[in-house]
Amino acid sequence: MSEPRFVPLDGYVEHPADEMCRRAAAFHAELRRRRTVRTFSDRPVPLKAVVDCLRAAGTAPNGANLQPWHFVVVTDPGVKAEVRRAAEAEEREFYERRAPDEWLDALAPLGTDADKPFLETAPVLIGIFAQTYGVRADGSRVKHYYVSESVGIATGVLVTALHHAGLATLTHTPSPMGFLNRILGRPENERPFLLLVVGYPAPGTVVPDITRKALDEFVTFR
Ligand code: IYR
């Protein structure tokens, strides 16, 4: 067992209360502008910005600091086409057979269907994988903890960072998405968590006319 080692906390910045409130309100104002889009421009994005957003995602709090995630950045048109083909095959099954009516009813306001042209149009896809366990150099397994929580938080940071940088995202979850391991060459200890579509919205993009819950509908103070 290794001994803990400590260093001074040097990155923390305290803001006076009024500045704290101003920053919190400004951050909310920025985040409430974020909308999931399903029509993307084919304009390339600065990969350097995406890379820094991935660095931000990699700072997420996580189980035992084992950082149980892996991100695959896809820009190759051939790979994107392969992902689209496989995703649309699963999605056709979902929409035509697998999805219960209640699920289809819940999705109706979003206007989604089995066609996923954005998987080829958008300049960047990020395959996000959750490492259900780690593998040491000698092939033995390392137990991972709170994997879904960890990868979920990292994904939230990534979506937020990309929005902050001025990029649009779509959290796409073809189900099942085991095909991502094959196409993106990831090992069997990694479970596909989400496919993040990244780019600029297509000119004239429209989004569903839906609302968010009011604060008192999702927060309780005691
Ligand atoms: N994976 C399908 C269906 C879908 C499911 C949920 I829950 C959504 O919020 C949106 C879509 C698709 O991507 O179309």
Coordinates of C-alpha atoms and ligand atoms in Angstrom, one line a residue:
M1 CA 0.0 0.0 0.0
S2 CA 1.5 3.4 -0.9
E3 CA 1.6 6.3 1.7
P4 CA -0.3 9.4 0.9
R5 CA 1.7 12.5 -0.1
F6 CA 0.4 16.0 0.0
V7 CA 1.3 19.3 -1.7
P8 CA -0.1 22.8 -1.0
L9 CA -3.4 23.7 -2.6
D10 CA -2.2 26.5 -4.9
G11 CA -4.9 26.7 -7.6
Y12 CA -7.9 27.7 -5.4
V13 CA -9.1 31.3 -5.9
E14 CA -11.6 32.8 -3.5
H15 CA -13.8 35.6 -4.9
P16 CA -15.6 38.2 -2.7
A17 CA -19.3 37.3 -2.4
D18 CA -20.6 39.8 -4.9
E19 CA -18.0 38.7 -7.5
M20 CA -18.9 35.1 -6.7
C21 CA -22.6 35.8 -7.4
R22 CA -21.8 37.7 -10.6
R23 CA -19.6 34.8 -11.9
A24 CA -22.3 32.2 -11.0
A25 CA -25.0 34.2 -12.7
A26 CA -22.8 34.8 -15.8
F27 CA -22.0 31.1 -16.0
H28 CA -25.7 30.2 -15.9
A29 CA -26.4 32.8 -18.5
E30 CA -23.8 31.2 -20.8
L31 CA -24.9 27.7 -20.2
R32 CA -28.6 28.3 -20.7
R33 CA -27.7 29.3 -24.3
R34 CA -26.4 25.7 -24.9
R35 CA -28.7 23.6 -27.0
T36 CA -28.2 20.2 -28.4
V37 CA -28.2 20.5 -32.2
R38 CA -28.8 17.8 -34.8
T39 CA -27.8 19.6 -37.9
F40 CA -24.1 20.4 -38.3
S41 CA -22.0 22.4 -40.7
D42 CA -19.2 20.5 -42.4
R43 CA -16.8 23.4 -41.6
P44 CA -13.7 22.1 -39.8
V45 CA -13.1 23.2 -36.3
P46 CA -9.8 24.1 -34.6
L47 CA -8.7 20.8 -33.2
K48 CA -6.5 22.6 -30.7
A49 CA -9.6 23.9 -29.0
V50 CA -11.2 20.4 -28.9
V51 CA -7.9 19.1 -27.4
D52 CA -8.0 21.7 -24.6
C53 CA -11.6 20.8 -23.9
L54 CA -10.5 17.2 -23.6
R55 CA -7.8 18.3 -21.2
A56 CA -10.5 20.0 -19.2
A57 CA -12.6 16.7 -19.2
G58 CA -9.5 14.9 -17.9
T59 CA -9.6 17.0 -14.7
A60 CA -13.0 15.6 -13.6
P61 CA -13.3 14.2 -10.1
N62 CA -13.4 10.4 -10.3
G63 CA -13.2 7.2 -8.4
A64 CA -9.9 6.7 -6.6
N65 CA -8.2 8.9 -9.2
L66 CA -8.1 5.9 -11.6
Q67 CA -9.5 8.2 -14.4
P68 CA -11.5 5.3 -15.9
W69 CA -12.2 6.9 -19.3
H70 CA -10.9 7.0 -22.8
F71 CA -11.8 9.5 -25.6
V72 CA -11.4 8.7 -29.3
V73 CA -11.4 11.8 -31.5
V74 CA -12.6 11.0 -35.0
T75 CA -12.1 13.3 -38.0
D76 CA -11.4 10.8 -40.7
P77 CA -14.3 10.8 -43.2
G78 CA -14.0 7.1 -43.8
V79 CA -14.3 6.3 -40.1
K80 CA -17.2 8.7 -39.7
A81 CA -19.0 7.0 -42.6
E82 CA -18.4 3.6 -41.0
V83 CA -19.8 4.9 -37.6
R84 CA -22.8 6.3 -39.4
R85 CA -23.6 3.1 -41.2
A86 CA -23.4 1.0 -38.0
A87 CA -25.3 3.6 -35.9
E88 CA -28.1 3.9 -38.4
A89 CA -28.5 0.1 -38.6
E90 CA -29.0 0.0 -34.8
E91 CA -31.2 3.1 -34.8
R92 CA -33.4 1.6 -37.5
E93 CA -34.0 -1.5 -35.3
F94 CA -34.6 0.8 -32.4
Y95 CA -37.2 3.1 -34.1
E96 CA -38.9 0.3 -36.1
R97 CA -38.9 -2.6 -33.6
R98 CA -37.1 -2.3 -30.2
A99 CA -38.4 1.0 -28.8
P100 CA -41.6 0.6 -26.7
D101 CA -44.4 3.1 -27.6
E102 CA -43.8 5.0 -24.3
W103 CA -40.2 5.7 -25.3
L104 CA -41.2 6.8 -28.8
D105 CA -43.8 9.1 -27.3
A106 CA -41.2 10.6 -25.0
L107 CA -38.9 11.3 -28.0
A108 CA -41.7 12.7 -30.2
P109 CA -41.1 16.3 -29.1
L110 CA -37.5 16.1 -30.2
G111 CA -38.3 14.9 -33.8
T112 CA -35.5 12.4 -33.9
D113 CA -35.4 9.4 -36.3
A114 CA -33.1 6.7 -37.5
D115 CA -31.3 8.9 -40.0
K116 CA -28.0 10.3 -38.6
P117 CA -26.4 12.3 -41.4
F118 CA -24.6 14.4 -38.7
L119 CA -22.3 11.5 -38.0
E120 CA -20.7 12.3 -41.4
T121 CA -21.4 16.0 -41.7
A122 CA -20.0 17.1 -38.4
P123 CA -16.2 17.6 -38.5
V124 CA -15.5 15.8 -35.2
L125 CA -17.0 12.8 -33.4
I126 CA -15.7 11.9 -29.9
G127 CA -16.2 8.3 -28.9
I128 CA -16.3 8.2 -25.1
F129 CA -15.4 4.9 -23.4
A130 CA -15.8 3.9 -19.8
Q131 CA -13.1 1.5 -18.6
T132 CA -15.0 -1.0 -16.6
Y133 CA -11.6 -2.2 -15.2
G134 CA -8.0 -1.3 -15.9
V135 CA -5.3 -3.6 -17.3
R136 CA -1.8 -3.6 -15.9
A137 CA 1.3 -4.1 -18.1
D138 CA 1.4 -7.8 -17.1
G139 CA -2.3 -8.2 -18.2
S140 CA -3.8 -8.4 -14.6
R141 CA -6.9 -6.5 -13.9
V142 CA -7.2 -3.3 -11.8
K143 CA -10.6 -2.7 -10.2
H144 CA -12.3 0.6 -11.1
Y145 CA -14.8 2.4 -8.9
Y146 CA -17.8 4.6 -9.7
V147 CA -17.1 4.3 -13.4
S148 CA -20.4 5.7 -14.7
E149 CA -20.3 8.6 -12.3
S150 CA -16.7 9.4 -13.2
V151 CA -17.2 9.2 -17.0
G152 CA -20.5 11.0 -16.7
I153 CA -18.9 13.9 -14.8
A154 CA -16.0 14.0 -17.3
T155 CA -18.5 14.1 -20.2
G156 CA -20.4 16.9 -18.6
V157 CA -17.2 18.9 -18.2
L158 CA -16.4 18.2 -21.9
V159 CA -19.8 19.3 -23.1
T160 CA -19.6 22.5 -21.0
A161 CA -16.0 23.2 -22.2
L162 CA -16.9 22.8 -25.8
H163 CA -19.9 25.1 -25.4
H164 CA -17.8 27.6 -23.6
A165 CA -15.3 27.5 -26.5
G166 CA -18.2 28.2 -29.0
L167 CA -18.8 24.7 -30.4
A168 CA -22.1 22.9 -30.6
T169 CA -22.5 19.3 -29.4
L170 CA -24.9 16.4 -29.6
T171 CA -24.8 13.6 -27.1
H172 CA -25.7 10.7 -29.3
T173 CA -26.4 7.2 -27.8
P174 CA -27.1 4.6 -30.5
S175 CA -28.1 1.5 -28.6
P176 CA -26.5 -0.9 -28.4
M177 CA -23.2 0.7 -29.4
G178 CA -20.7 -2.1 -29.1
F179 CA -19.8 -1.5 -32.8
L180 CA -17.8 1.5 -31.6
N181 CA -15.2 -0.9 -30.0
R182 CA -14.7 -2.6 -33.3
I183 CA -14.6 0.5 -35.5
L184 CA -12.6 2.7 -33.1
G185 CA -10.3 -0.2 -32.1
R186 CA -10.9 -0.1 -28.3
P187 CA -10.3 -3.1 -26.0
E188 CA -13.0 -5.2 -24.3
N189 CA -12.4 -3.6 -20.9
E190 CA -13.9 -0.4 -22.4
R191 CA -17.7 0.1 -22.7
P192 CA -18.9 2.7 -25.1
F193 CA -20.5 5.4 -23.0
L194 CA -21.5 8.1 -25.5
L195 CA -20.8 9.4 -28.9
L196 CA -20.3 13.2 -28.8
V197 CA -20.9 15.0 -32.1
V198 CA -19.0 18.3 -32.3
G199 CA -18.9 21.2 -34.7
Y200 CA -20.7 24.4 -35.8
P201 CA -24.4 24.3 -36.2
A202 CA -25.5 24.3 -39.9
P203 CA -26.8 27.7 -41.0
G204 CA -30.5 28.0 -40.3
T205 CA -30.4 25.2 -37.6
V206 CA -33.6 24.9 -35.7
V207 CA -34.0 23.2 -32.3
P208 CA -37.0 21.7 -30.6
D209 CA -39.3 24.2 -28.8
I210 CA -38.9 22.7 -25.4
T211 CA -38.5 24.1 -21.9
R212 CA -36.4 23.4 -18.9
K213 CA -37.8 22.8 -15.4
A214 CA -38.0 25.8 -13.1
L215 CA -35.5 25.7 -10.2
D216 CA -38.2 24.8 -7.6
E217 CA -39.1 21.8 -9.7
F218 CA -35.7 20.3 -9.4
V219 CA -34.2 21.8 -6.2
T220 CA -35.3 21.5 -2.6
F221 CA -33.8 23.6 0.2
R222 CA -34.0 22.2 3.7
Ligands
IYR1 N1 -30.7 6.8 -29.6 C1 -31.8 7.2 -30.4 C2 -33.0 7.6 -29.5 C3 -32.9 8.7 -28.5 C4 -33.0 8.4 -27.2 C5 -33.0 9.4 -26.3 I1 -33.4 8.9 -24.3 C6 -32.8 10.7 -26.7 O1 -32.9 11.7 -25.7 C7 -32.7 11.0 -28.0 C8 -32.7 10.0 -28.9 C9 -31.4 8.4 -31.3 O2 -30.3 8.9 -31.1 O3 -32.1 8.8 -32.1

